[in-house]
mmCIF file of C-alpha atoms in Angstrom:
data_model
loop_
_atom_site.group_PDB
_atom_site.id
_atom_site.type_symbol
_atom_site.label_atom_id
_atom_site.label_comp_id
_atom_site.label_asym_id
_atom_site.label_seq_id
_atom_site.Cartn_x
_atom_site.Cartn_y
_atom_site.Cartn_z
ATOM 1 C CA UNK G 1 28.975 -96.514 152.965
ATOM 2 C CA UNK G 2 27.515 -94.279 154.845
ATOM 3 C CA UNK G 3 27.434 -89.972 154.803
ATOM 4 C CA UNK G 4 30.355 -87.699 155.300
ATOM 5 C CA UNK G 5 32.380 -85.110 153.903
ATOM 6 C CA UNK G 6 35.778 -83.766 153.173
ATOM 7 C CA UNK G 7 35.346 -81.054 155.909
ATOM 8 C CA UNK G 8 33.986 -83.887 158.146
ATOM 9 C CA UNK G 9 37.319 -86.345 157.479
ATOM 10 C CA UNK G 10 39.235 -82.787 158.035
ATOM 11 C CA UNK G 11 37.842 -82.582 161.259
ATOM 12 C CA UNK G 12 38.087 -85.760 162.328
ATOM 13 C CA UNK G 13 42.158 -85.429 161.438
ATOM 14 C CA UNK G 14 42.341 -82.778 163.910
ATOM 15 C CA UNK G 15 41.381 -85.346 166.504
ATOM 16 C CA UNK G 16 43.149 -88.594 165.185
ATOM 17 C CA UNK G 17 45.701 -87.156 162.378
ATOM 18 C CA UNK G 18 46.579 -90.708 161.112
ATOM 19 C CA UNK G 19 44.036 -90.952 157.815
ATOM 20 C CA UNK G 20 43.723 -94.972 157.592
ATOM 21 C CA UNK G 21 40.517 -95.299 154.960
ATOM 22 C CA UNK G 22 38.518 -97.961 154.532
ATOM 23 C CA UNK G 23 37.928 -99.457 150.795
ATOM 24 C CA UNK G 24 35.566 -96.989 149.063
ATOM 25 C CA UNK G 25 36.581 -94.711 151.918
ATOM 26 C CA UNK G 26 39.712 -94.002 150.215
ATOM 27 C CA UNK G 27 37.779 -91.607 147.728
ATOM 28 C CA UNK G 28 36.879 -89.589 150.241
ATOM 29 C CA UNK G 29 40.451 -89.126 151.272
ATOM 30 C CA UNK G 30 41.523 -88.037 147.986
ATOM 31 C CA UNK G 31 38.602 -85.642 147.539
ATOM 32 C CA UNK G 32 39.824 -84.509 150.556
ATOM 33 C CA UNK G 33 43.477 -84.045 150.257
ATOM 34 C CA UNK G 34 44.441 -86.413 152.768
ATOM 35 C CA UNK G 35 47.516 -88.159 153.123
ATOM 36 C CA UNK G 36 46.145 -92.033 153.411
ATOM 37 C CA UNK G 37 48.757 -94.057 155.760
ATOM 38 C CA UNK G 38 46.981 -97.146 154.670
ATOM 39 C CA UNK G 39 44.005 -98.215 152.574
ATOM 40 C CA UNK G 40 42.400 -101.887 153.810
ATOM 41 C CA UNK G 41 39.552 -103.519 152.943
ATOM 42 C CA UNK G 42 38.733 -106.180 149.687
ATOM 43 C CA UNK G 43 38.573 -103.420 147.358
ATOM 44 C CA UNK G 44 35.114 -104.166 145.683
ATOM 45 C CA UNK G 45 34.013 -100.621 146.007
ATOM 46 C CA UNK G 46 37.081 -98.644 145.734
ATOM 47 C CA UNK G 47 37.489 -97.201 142.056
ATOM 48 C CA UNK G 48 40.399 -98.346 139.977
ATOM 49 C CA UNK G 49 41.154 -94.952 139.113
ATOM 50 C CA UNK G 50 41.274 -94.037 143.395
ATOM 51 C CA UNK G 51 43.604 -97.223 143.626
ATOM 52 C CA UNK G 52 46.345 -96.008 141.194
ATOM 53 C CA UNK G 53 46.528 -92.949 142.942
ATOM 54 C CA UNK G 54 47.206 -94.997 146.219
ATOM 55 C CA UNK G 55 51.095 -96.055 146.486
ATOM 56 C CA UNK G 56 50.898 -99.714 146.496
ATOM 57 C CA UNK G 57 52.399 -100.471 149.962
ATOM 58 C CA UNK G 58 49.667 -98.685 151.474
ATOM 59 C CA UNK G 59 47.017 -100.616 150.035
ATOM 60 C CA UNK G 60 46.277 -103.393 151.912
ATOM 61 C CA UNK G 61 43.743 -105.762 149.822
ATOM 62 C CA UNK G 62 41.938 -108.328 152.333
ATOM 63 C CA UNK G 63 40.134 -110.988 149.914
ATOM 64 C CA UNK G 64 38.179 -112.725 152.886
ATOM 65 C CA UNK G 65 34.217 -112.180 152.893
ATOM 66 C CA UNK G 66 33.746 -113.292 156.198
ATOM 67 C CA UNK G 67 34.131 -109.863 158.030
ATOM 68 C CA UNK G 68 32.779 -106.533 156.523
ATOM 69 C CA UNK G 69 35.718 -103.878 155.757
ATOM 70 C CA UNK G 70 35.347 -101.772 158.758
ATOM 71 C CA UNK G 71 36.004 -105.311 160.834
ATOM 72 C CA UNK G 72 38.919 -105.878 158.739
ATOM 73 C CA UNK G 73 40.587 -102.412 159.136
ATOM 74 C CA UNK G 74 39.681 -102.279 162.819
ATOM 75 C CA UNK G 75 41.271 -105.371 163.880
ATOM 76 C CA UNK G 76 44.555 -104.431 161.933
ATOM 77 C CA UNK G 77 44.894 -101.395 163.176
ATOM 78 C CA UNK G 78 46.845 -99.482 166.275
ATOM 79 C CA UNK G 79 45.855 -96.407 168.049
ATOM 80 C CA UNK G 80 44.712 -95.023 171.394
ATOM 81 C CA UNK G 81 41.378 -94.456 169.853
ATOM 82 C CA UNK G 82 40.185 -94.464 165.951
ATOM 83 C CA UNK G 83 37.807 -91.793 165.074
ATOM 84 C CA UNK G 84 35.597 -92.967 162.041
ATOM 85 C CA UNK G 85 33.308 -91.164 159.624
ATOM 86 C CA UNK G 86 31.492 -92.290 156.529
ATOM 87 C CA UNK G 87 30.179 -95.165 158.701
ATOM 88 C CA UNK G 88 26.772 -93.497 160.043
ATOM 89 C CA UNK G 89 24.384 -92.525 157.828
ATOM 90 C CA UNK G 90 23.015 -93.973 154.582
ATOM 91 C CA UNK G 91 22.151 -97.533 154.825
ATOM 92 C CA UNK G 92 20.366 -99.229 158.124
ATOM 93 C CA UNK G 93 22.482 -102.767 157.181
ATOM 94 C CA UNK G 94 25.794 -101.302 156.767
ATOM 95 C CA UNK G 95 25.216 -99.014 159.836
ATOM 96 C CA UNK G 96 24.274 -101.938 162.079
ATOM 97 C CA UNK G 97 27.215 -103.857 160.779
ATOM 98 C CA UNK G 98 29.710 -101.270 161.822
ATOM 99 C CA UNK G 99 27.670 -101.339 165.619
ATOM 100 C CA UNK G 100 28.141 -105.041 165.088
ATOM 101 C CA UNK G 101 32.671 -104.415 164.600
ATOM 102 C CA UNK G 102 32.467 -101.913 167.344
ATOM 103 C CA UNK G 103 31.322 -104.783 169.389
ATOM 104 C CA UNK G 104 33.470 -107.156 167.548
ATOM 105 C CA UNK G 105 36.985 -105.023 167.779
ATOM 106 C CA UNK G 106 36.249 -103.836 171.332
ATOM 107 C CA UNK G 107 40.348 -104.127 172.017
ATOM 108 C CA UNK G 108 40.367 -101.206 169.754
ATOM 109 C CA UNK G 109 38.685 -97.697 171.243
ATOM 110 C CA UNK G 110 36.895 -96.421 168.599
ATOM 111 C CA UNK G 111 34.188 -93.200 168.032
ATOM 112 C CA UNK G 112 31.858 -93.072 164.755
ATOM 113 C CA UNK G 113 30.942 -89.456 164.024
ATOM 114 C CA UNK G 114 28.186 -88.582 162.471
ATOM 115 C CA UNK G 115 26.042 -85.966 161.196
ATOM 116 C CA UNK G 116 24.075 -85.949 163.926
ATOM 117 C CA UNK G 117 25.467 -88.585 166.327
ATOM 118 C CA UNK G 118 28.510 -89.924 168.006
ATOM 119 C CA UNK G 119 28.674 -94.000 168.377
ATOM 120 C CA UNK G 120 31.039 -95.573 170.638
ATOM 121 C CA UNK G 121 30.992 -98.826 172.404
ATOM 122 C CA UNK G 122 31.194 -97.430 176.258
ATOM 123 C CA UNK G 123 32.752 -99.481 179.201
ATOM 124 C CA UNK G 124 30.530 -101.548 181.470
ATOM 125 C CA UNK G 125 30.809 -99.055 183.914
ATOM 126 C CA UNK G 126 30.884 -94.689 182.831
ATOM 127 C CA UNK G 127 29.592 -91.733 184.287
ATOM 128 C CA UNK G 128 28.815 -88.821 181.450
ATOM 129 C CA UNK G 129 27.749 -85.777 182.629
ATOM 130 C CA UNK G 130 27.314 -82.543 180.015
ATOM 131 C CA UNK G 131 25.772 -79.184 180.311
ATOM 132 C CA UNK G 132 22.666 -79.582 178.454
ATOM 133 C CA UNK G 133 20.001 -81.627 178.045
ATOM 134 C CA UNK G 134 20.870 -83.366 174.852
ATOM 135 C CA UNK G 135 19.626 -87.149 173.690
ATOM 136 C CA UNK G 136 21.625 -89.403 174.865
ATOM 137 C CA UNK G 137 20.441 -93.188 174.231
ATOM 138 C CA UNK G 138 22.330 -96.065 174.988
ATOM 139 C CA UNK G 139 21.992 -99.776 173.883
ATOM 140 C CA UNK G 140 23.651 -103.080 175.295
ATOM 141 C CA UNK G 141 25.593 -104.716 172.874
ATOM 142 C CA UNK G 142 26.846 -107.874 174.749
ATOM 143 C CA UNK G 143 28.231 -108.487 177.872
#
């Protein structure tokens, strides 16, 4: 998991107000005061104590190991765009494995925020243009 806060999740909810929380994620949510829509993902780090405060229909427990819990909440999901936090940050594995789903799920628009950084997986073809000079690297991932 990676860093984030409940005044980051709050901010993200003003841009995609649909809180959908990803295993361990769901702690966050609570801290938070969120209403979670859904929790999905195989459970190993989400508390038992966060899961009984989850109502059982919205926790959806995915037992397969063959896709990290990002990968299974992304492909399950619905939206014109899903804004993540929590997934940049912390860990170098577990933040290349969620470039690795946006790459994966690329039917399914989706922005990491992060403390310093936005992530997205950009169209073949895009134009940015901003007001000032400001990093901006890009990487290839695929075709």
């Amino acid at each position: 998991m990676g860093e984030a806060t409940p005044q980051d999740l709050a901010e993200a909810l003003t841009l995609a107000p649909v809180c959908v929380a990803v295993d361990g994620g769901a702690a966050l949510a609570l801290q938070a005061g969120a209403e979670l829509a859904a929790v999905i993902g195989d459970f190993d780090s989400l508390r038992q104590e966060d899961l009984a405060r989850i109502p059982a229909d919205r926790c959806h427990r995915i037992a397969e190991q063959d896709s990290t819990d990002f990968e299974k909440a992304l492909s399950r999901v619905a939206a014109p765009v899903v804004v993540g936090v929590g997934f940049l940050g912390g860990r170098v594995d577990h933040q290349l494995a969620a470039f690795h789903t946006l790459a994966a799920c690329r039917a399914q628009p989706c922005v990491l925020l992060g403390q310093d950084e936005v992530v997205c997986l950009a169209p073949p073809r895009c134009a940015c243009r901003h007001r000032r000079v400001t990093p901006f690297p890009c990487f290839r991932l695929g075709r």
